[in-house]
Coordinates of C-alpha atoms and ligand atoms in Angstrom, one line a residue:
M1 CA 82.2 138.9 72.4
E2 CA 80.5 140.2 75.5
Q3 CA 81.0 137.7 78.3
L4 CA 77.7 136.6 79.8
I5 CA 77.2 136.8 83.5
T6 CA 76.0 133.5 85.1
P7 CA 72.7 134.1 86.8
I8 CA 73.2 132.8 90.3
K9 CA 70.0 131.0 91.3
H10 CA 70.6 127.5 92.7
L11 CA 73.9 128.5 94.4
Q12 CA 71.9 131.0 96.4
K13 CA 69.5 128.5 97.9
P14 CA 70.0 127.6 101.6
L15 CA 70.7 123.9 102.4
E16 CA 69.7 122.0 105.5
I17 CA 72.1 119.5 106.9
G18 CA 70.8 118.1 110.2
D19 CA 70.1 121.0 112.5
I20 CA 72.3 123.4 110.5
T21 CA 71.0 125.6 107.7
L22 CA 73.7 126.6 105.3
R23 CA 73.0 130.1 104.0
N24 CA 73.9 129.2 100.4
R25 CA 75.6 126.4 98.4
F26 CA 78.9 128.0 97.8
G27 CA 81.3 125.7 99.7
M28 CA 85.0 126.5 100.4
S29 CA 87.4 123.5 100.0
S30 CA 90.0 122.5 102.5
V31 CA 93.2 124.1 101.1
S32 CA 96.5 123.9 103.0
R33 CA 98.2 127.2 103.1
N34 CA 101.2 126.6 105.3
R35 CA 100.9 129.7 107.4
A36 CA 100.5 128.3 110.9
D37 CA 103.0 129.1 113.7
G38 CA 104.8 125.8 113.5
T39 CA 101.9 123.5 114.2
Y40 CA 99.6 126.0 115.8
P41 CA 96.9 128.0 113.9
N42 CA 97.2 131.7 114.5
A43 CA 95.4 135.0 114.3
L44 CA 96.3 135.5 110.6
N45 CA 94.6 132.1 109.8
G46 CA 91.6 133.3 111.7
E47 CA 91.5 136.5 109.6
Y48 CA 91.8 134.5 106.4
F49 CA 88.8 132.3 107.2
Y50 CA 86.9 135.3 108.7
Q51 CA 87.3 137.2 105.4
R52 CA 85.9 134.2 103.4
A53 CA 83.0 133.9 105.9
L54 CA 82.3 137.6 105.4
G55 CA 82.6 137.1 101.7
G56 CA 79.6 134.8 101.7
A57 CA 80.9 131.2 101.9
G58 CA 78.0 129.0 102.9
F59 CA 80.3 126.3 104.1
I60 CA 84.0 126.5 105.0
C61 CA 86.3 123.6 105.5
A62 CA 89.6 124.5 107.2
G63 CA 92.8 123.4 105.5
G64 CA 93.8 119.9 106.6
A65 CA 94.6 119.6 110.3
L66 CA 97.0 116.8 111.1
I67 CA 96.0 114.4 113.8
E68 CA 99.6 113.8 114.9
P69 CA 103.1 115.1 114.1
Q70 CA 103.8 112.0 112.0
G71 CA 103.3 113.3 108.5
T72 CA 104.2 116.9 109.0
A73 CA 106.6 117.1 106.2
M74 CA 105.1 120.3 104.9
R75 CA 106.1 123.3 107.0
E76 CA 103.7 125.5 109.0
T77 CA 100.9 122.9 108.8
P78 CA 98.4 123.1 111.7
Q79 CA 97.7 120.1 113.9
I80 CA 94.8 119.2 116.1
D81 CA 96.7 116.9 118.4
T82 CA 96.9 118.5 121.9
H83 CA 94.9 120.7 124.3
E84 CA 97.1 123.7 123.2
H85 CA 96.2 123.0 119.5
M86 CA 92.6 123.0 120.5
L87 CA 92.9 126.4 122.2
A88 CA 94.6 127.9 119.2
W89 CA 91.9 126.5 116.9
R90 CA 89.2 127.9 119.2
R91 CA 90.5 131.4 118.6
V92 CA 90.3 130.8 114.8
V93 CA 86.8 129.3 115.1
D94 CA 85.6 132.2 117.3
R95 CA 86.8 134.7 114.7
V96 CA 84.9 132.9 111.9
H97 CA 81.7 132.7 114.0
E98 CA 81.7 136.4 114.4
V99 CA 80.0 136.3 111.0
P100 CA 76.4 135.4 111.4
G101 CA 75.5 132.2 109.5
A102 CA 79.2 131.1 109.0
V103 CA 79.6 127.3 109.1
F104 CA 83.1 126.0 109.7
Y105 CA 84.3 122.4 109.6
C106 CA 87.6 120.9 110.6
Q107 CA 89.3 118.5 108.2
L108 CA 91.1 115.7 109.9
W109 CA 94.1 114.5 108.1
H110 CA 96.9 111.9 108.3
C111 CA 99.4 111.7 105.4
G112 CA 100.5 108.1 106.0
R113 CA 103.3 107.2 103.6
M114 CA 103.2 110.6 101.8
T115 CA 105.8 112.0 104.2
Y116 CA 109.4 112.6 104.7
Q117 CA 111.2 110.9 107.5
D118 CA 113.9 113.6 107.2
A119 CA 111.6 116.5 107.8
K120 CA 112.6 118.4 110.9
I121 CA 109.4 118.0 112.8
Q122 CA 109.1 114.3 112.1
K123 CA 112.7 113.7 113.2
E124 CA 111.9 115.5 116.4
Y125 CA 108.8 113.4 116.8
G126 CA 111.0 110.4 116.5
K127 CA 108.4 108.0 115.1
P128 CA 108.6 106.3 111.6
T129 CA 106.5 107.1 108.6
I130 CA 103.5 104.7 108.8
A131 CA 101.2 103.2 106.2
P132 CA 98.9 100.2 105.8
S133 CA 101.9 98.2 104.4
A134 CA 105.6 98.8 104.0
I135 CA 105.3 99.9 100.4
Q136 CA 107.0 103.2 99.4
A137 CA 105.2 105.6 97.1
R138 CA 107.4 105.9 94.0
M139 CA 107.4 109.7 94.0
G140 CA 108.0 112.8 96.0
I141 CA 108.5 116.5 95.6
A142 CA 110.3 118.1 92.8
P143 CA 113.6 119.7 93.9
D144 CA 112.5 123.2 93.0
N145 CA 109.7 123.2 95.5
D146 CA 111.9 123.0 98.6
G147 CA 110.3 126.1 100.1
V148 CA 107.2 124.1 101.0
Y149 CA 108.9 121.4 102.8
D150 CA 111.0 121.5 105.9
L151 CA 113.8 119.5 104.4
E152 CA 117.4 120.3 104.3
P153 CA 118.9 120.8 100.9
G154 CA 120.5 117.7 99.3
L155 CA 118.2 115.2 101.0
D156 CA 116.6 112.5 99.1
K157 CA 113.3 113.9 97.9
G158 CA 111.4 110.7 97.5
Y159 CA 108.7 109.9 100.1
S160 CA 110.0 107.7 102.9
K161 CA 109.7 104.0 103.0
P162 CA 106.9 103.4 105.6
T163 CA 106.6 101.0 108.4
A164 CA 103.3 98.9 108.3
I165 CA 100.9 100.1 111.0
E166 CA 100.8 97.5 113.7
N167 CA 97.3 98.1 115.0
P168 CA 95.1 100.3 112.8
K169 CA 92.7 100.8 115.8
D170 CA 95.4 102.9 117.5
V171 CA 95.3 105.4 114.6
I172 CA 91.5 105.3 114.6
E173 CA 91.6 106.3 118.3
Q174 CA 93.9 109.2 117.3
F175 CA 91.2 110.4 114.8
R176 CA 88.6 110.1 117.6
R177 CA 90.8 112.1 120.0
S178 CA 91.2 114.9 117.3
A179 CA 87.5 114.9 116.6
I180 CA 86.9 115.5 120.3
L181 CA 89.4 118.4 120.3
A182 CA 87.7 119.8 117.1
K183 CA 84.4 119.7 119.0
E184 CA 85.9 121.5 122.0
A185 CA 87.4 124.1 119.7
G186 CA 83.8 125.0 118.6
F187 CA 83.9 123.8 115.0
D188 CA 80.5 123.0 113.4
G189 CA 81.5 119.6 112.2
V190 CA 84.4 117.5 110.9
E191 CA 85.4 116.1 107.5
L192 CA 87.6 113.0 107.2
H193 CA 90.3 113.5 104.6
G194 CA 89.8 110.3 102.6
A195 CA 91.1 111.7 99.4
N196 CA 94.3 112.5 97.4
G197 CA 96.5 109.6 98.3
Y198 CA 96.7 110.1 102.0
L199 CA 96.4 107.5 104.7
V200 CA 92.6 106.7 104.4
S201 CA 93.0 106.3 100.6
Q202 CA 96.1 104.2 101.1
F203 CA 94.0 101.6 103.0
L204 CA 91.5 101.5 100.2
D205 CA 94.0 100.6 97.5
D206 CA 95.4 97.2 97.0
T207 CA 98.6 98.5 95.5
A208 CA 99.4 100.2 98.8
N209 CA 97.6 97.9 101.2
I210 CA 98.6 94.2 101.1
R211 CA 97.7 93.5 104.7
T212 CA 96.5 90.0 105.6
D213 CA 94.5 91.0 108.7
D214 CA 91.0 92.5 109.0
Y215 CA 92.2 95.7 107.2
G216 CA 93.3 94.2 103.9
G217 CA 92.8 91.4 101.4
S218 CA 89.3 92.1 100.3
V219 CA 87.0 95.0 99.3
E220 CA 85.3 94.9 102.7
N221 CA 88.6 94.7 104.6
R222 CA 90.2 97.6 102.7
A223 CA 87.2 99.8 103.5
R224 CA 87.2 98.9 107.2
F225 CA 89.7 101.6 108.2
A226 CA 87.7 104.4 106.5
L227 CA 84.5 103.2 108.0
E228 CA 85.8 102.7 111.5
C229 CA 87.4 106.2 111.4
I230 CA 84.0 107.5 110.3
D231 CA 82.2 105.6 113.1
A232 CA 84.6 107.0 115.7
L233 CA 83.9 110.6 114.4
V234 CA 80.2 109.9 114.4
E235 CA 80.4 108.7 118.0
V236 CA 81.8 112.0 119.0
W237 CA 79.8 114.3 116.8
G238 CA 76.6 112.4 115.7
P239 CA 76.2 111.5 112.0
K240 CA 74.9 114.8 110.7
K241 CA 78.1 116.7 111.6
V242 CA 80.5 114.3 109.9
G243 CA 81.5 114.2 106.3
I244 CA 84.1 112.5 104.2
K245 CA 86.1 113.7 101.2
L246 CA 86.9 111.0 98.5
S247 CA 88.8 111.1 95.2
P248 CA 88.0 107.8 93.5
A249 CA 89.8 108.8 90.3
T250 CA 93.0 110.1 91.7
G251 CA 96.4 108.7 91.1
R252 CA 98.0 110.9 93.6
G253 CA 100.6 109.4 95.9
D254 CA 101.2 106.4 93.6
L255 CA 97.7 104.9 94.1
G256 CA 95.5 103.5 91.4
M257 CA 94.0 100.1 91.0
P258 CA 92.6 99.1 87.6
V259 CA 89.3 100.9 87.0
E260 CA 87.0 97.8 87.6
R261 CA 88.6 97.2 91.1
Q262 CA 88.5 100.9 91.9
I263 CA 84.8 101.1 91.1
E264 CA 84.1 97.9 93.1
Q265 CA 86.0 99.4 96.1
F266 CA 84.4 102.8 96.1
T267 CA 80.9 101.4 95.3
Y268 CA 81.1 99.3 98.4
L269 CA 82.6 102.1 100.6
I270 CA 80.0 104.7 99.5
R271 CA 77.1 102.3 100.0
E272 CA 78.3 101.6 103.5
L273 CA 78.8 105.3 104.2
D274 CA 75.3 106.0 103.0
K275 CA 74.0 103.7 105.7
R276 CA 75.4 106.0 108.5
P277 CA 73.9 108.4 107.1
L278 CA 76.4 111.3 107.2
A279 CA 76.2 115.0 106.8
H280 CA 78.0 114.9 103.4
V281 CA 79.9 112.8 101.0
H282 CA 82.3 115.1 99.1
T283 CA 83.8 113.8 95.9
L284 CA 86.6 115.3 93.9
W285 CA 86.5 114.8 90.2
T286 CA 90.2 114.7 89.7
E287 CA 90.4 114.7 85.9
G288 CA 88.5 117.9 85.9
A289 CA 90.5 119.4 88.8
V290 CA 93.9 119.0 87.3
P291 CA 94.5 120.4 83.9
A292 CA 96.5 118.0 81.7
N293 CA 99.5 120.4 81.6
Q294 CA 99.7 120.3 85.4
R295 CA 99.6 116.6 85.9
T296 CA 103.3 116.6 86.4
E297 CA 105.5 114.8 88.9
W298 CA 105.1 117.3 91.6
M299 CA 101.4 116.8 91.6
D300 CA 102.3 113.2 92.6
M301 CA 100.3 111.8 89.8
E302 CA 102.9 110.4 87.5
V303 CA 105.3 107.5 87.9
D304 CA 108.0 106.8 85.3
G305 CA 106.3 109.2 82.9
K306 CA 102.9 107.4 83.1
M307 CA 99.8 108.8 84.8
R308 CA 98.8 106.7 87.8
G309 CA 95.2 106.6 88.7
P310 CA 92.1 105.1 87.3
L311 CA 90.4 108.0 85.5
H312 CA 86.7 107.5 85.3
P313 CA 83.7 109.8 85.6
V314 CA 83.2 110.0 89.4
W315 CA 79.8 111.6 89.6
A316 CA 78.2 109.5 86.9
T317 CA 79.5 106.3 88.6
Y318 CA 78.7 107.0 92.3
R319 CA 76.2 109.8 92.6
H320 CA 73.2 107.4 92.6
L321 CA 74.6 105.5 95.6
I322 CA 74.3 108.5 97.9
K323 CA 70.7 108.8 99.1
N324 CA 70.9 109.9 102.7
A325 CA 73.8 112.4 102.8
K326 CA 74.3 115.7 101.0
V327 CA 76.4 115.4 97.9
F328 CA 79.3 117.9 97.7
L329 CA 81.0 118.3 94.3
N330 CA 84.5 119.6 93.8
G331 CA 87.0 120.0 91.0
A332 CA 87.6 123.0 88.8
I333 CA 83.9 123.8 88.6
S334 CA 82.8 127.0 86.9
L335 CA 79.8 129.1 88.1
I336 CA 77.8 128.0 85.1
E337 CA 78.6 124.3 85.6
A338 CA 77.8 124.7 89.3
E339 CA 74.4 126.0 88.5
E340 CA 73.8 123.1 86.1
L341 CA 75.0 120.5 88.6
L342 CA 72.7 121.8 91.3
K343 CA 69.8 122.2 88.9
D344 CA 69.9 118.6 87.6
G345 CA 70.4 117.2 91.2
T346 CA 73.9 115.9 90.6
G347 CA 75.0 117.8 93.8
D348 CA 73.6 119.6 96.8
L349 CA 76.5 121.9 97.3
I350 CA 79.5 123.0 95.2
I351 CA 82.9 123.1 96.8
F352 CA 85.2 125.6 95.3
G353 CA 88.9 125.5 96.1
R354 CA 91.2 127.8 94.2
P355 CA 88.6 130.5 93.5
W356 CA 88.4 131.3 97.2
L357 CA 92.2 131.7 97.5
V358 CA 92.2 134.9 95.4
N359 CA 88.6 136.1 95.8
P360 CA 87.8 136.6 99.5
D361 CA 84.2 137.4 98.6
F362 CA 83.8 134.9 95.9
A363 CA 80.2 134.1 96.8
S364 CA 79.0 137.6 97.5
A365 CA 80.6 138.9 94.3
A366 CA 79.1 136.1 92.2
I367 CA 75.7 136.7 93.8
A368 CA 76.0 140.4 93.1
G369 CA 76.7 139.8 89.4
K370 CA 80.3 140.8 89.6
E371 CA 81.5 137.7 87.8
K372 CA 83.7 139.6 85.4
E373 CA 85.7 141.0 88.3
L374 CA 86.4 137.6 89.8
Q375 CA 89.7 136.0 89.3
F376 CA 88.6 132.6 88.0
E377 CA 91.8 131.0 86.7
Y378 CA 92.2 127.3 87.6
N379 CA 95.4 127.0 85.6
F380 CA 97.7 128.8 88.0
D381 CA 100.8 127.5 89.8
Y382 CA 99.9 125.6 92.9
F383 CA 103.2 126.5 94.6
A384 CA 102.6 130.2 94.1
Q385 CA 100.0 129.7 96.8
Y386 CA 102.6 129.0 99.4
P387 CA 104.2 131.8 101.4
I388 CA 107.5 133.4 100.5
G389 CA 108.3 136.1 103.1
D390 CA 105.4 137.9 104.5
P391 CA 102.7 135.2 105.3
A392 CA 99.9 137.7 104.7
K393 CA 101.0 138.2 101.1
G394 CA 98.9 136.3 98.7
Y395 CA 96.7 135.2 101.7
T396 CA 94.7 138.0 103.4
D397 CA 95.7 140.8 101.1
Y398 CA 93.3 140.2 98.2
P399 CA 90.7 143.0 97.9
F400 CA 87.0 142.4 98.3
I401 CA 85.0 143.1 95.1
T402 CA 81.8 143.8 97.1
K403 CA 81.6 145.7 100.3
P404 CA 81.2 143.0 102.9
D405 CA 77.5 143.3 103.5
Y406 CA 75.6 141.0 105.8
K407 CA 72.4 141.9 104.0
A408 CA 73.7 140.8 100.6
P409 CA 71.4 138.2 98.9
G410 CA 72.0 134.8 100.3
L411 CA 73.4 136.0 103.5
K412 CA 71.5 136.1 106.8
T413 CA 71.2 139.3 108.7
Ligands
FMN1 C1 97.5 124.8 97.6 C2 96.5 123.7 97.7 C3 96.4 123.0 98.9 C4 95.4 121.9 99.1 N1 95.3 121.3 100.4 C5 94.3 120.5 100.5 C6 94.0 119.9 101.9 O1 94.6 120.2 102.9 N2 93.0 119.0 102.0 C7 92.2 118.7 100.9 O2 91.3 117.9 101.0 N3 92.5 119.2 99.7 C8 93.5 120.1 99.5 N4 93.6 120.6 98.2 C9 92.7 120.3 97.1 C10 91.5 121.2 97.2 O3 90.8 121.2 98.4 C11 90.6 120.9 96.0 O4 90.1 119.6 96.1 C12 91.2 121.1 94.6 O5 91.9 122.3 94.6 C13 90.2 121.1 93.5 O6 89.2 122.1 93.7 P1 89.3 123.4 92.8 O7 89.5 122.9 91.4 O8 88.0 124.2 93.0 O9 90.5 124.2 93.2 C14 94.6 121.6 98.0 C15 94.7 122.3 96.8 C16 95.6 123.3 96.7 C17 95.6 124.1 95.4

């Protein structure tokens, strides 16, 4: 049967966030690609984001930038930690801003306990793996994915046992410092990585956070770290340039309270976030994002053969709580679903992750009705996306379907 082409209507509409107007509602998700020079972003990274800006992305979030070397288990992951990192990012940002209308956010990231004490860079840094409490995540990487991690063969592949953070305010100050660097680099805003089992999520979850101080022990206390991080970013940027990414239904990184507790925790957090009010709250619907046949150990979602994580319908549960920020939706969303989610008001912008990896002009091509030429396969191997050999391969070498054209519909001249 002839495949129908999705009419792109709502995705083409501009979106105002504070004093920025996004040229359309095609967002590009933060996706780590492990192609920095050590911890420094480079010209190839600039080219990659520039291509996606040229290809019509209305909003681009850079792949997670680590706020300190702790947690740099994955190799060639960029940091935003020093003046030199800021200068390297500035060159990337400048390249992206060559495209009129391009909006480029920096995602601030700390892995917490999802790290390897034995990774080379962390050994050099000489500080322990940290987390809200000294509870080890009962998982790690599968042995056949060594290429992604800077680990010597034969090492224990489980995540390291963390040391409990002495004073969370010290880490919050690190987030603030990185937010200042992101501003100096010229980004248009920052997104706090509060999803996918990393440090901010670890504080929210009472199976990872058993603190007895102000940062644990109650719904309010477990949300304090996320909220104080956000407040630090807002002090630097103002509220309308700060967003947060959340994954309330994820079991990644050995997290997952029973559903009722999870809903209570995220309901409180999202209500408090909405009081700021932020630029955006970005929610990942994990069940949709991860096909059943990919929820394997290496996705860090299974412990002892059982799925971790309280699967529940994220948008139906939390959407109504967000009244003052823009709602970004993410998780294996098709073009037709995107149009419906925008039309019925579930979301204000659709964040696409994997489609942008293989289609540099994903937005322009969809707008131009070239849907059939797009590669739109969510069911591909995550690890094929990491570099083997030439870092440009599978990164900046995908062809444009449309001719990059500033006058294409939805794009500003
Ligand atoms: C290779 C790879 C790396 C990723 N790195 C990040 C990251 O650094 N930060 C983040 O928030 N999400 C990261 N994600 C998750 C994506 O941003 C996105 O939430 C997920 O792929 C679901 O969206 P999609 O179904 O449109 O791809 C990554 C995903 C992939 C496939």
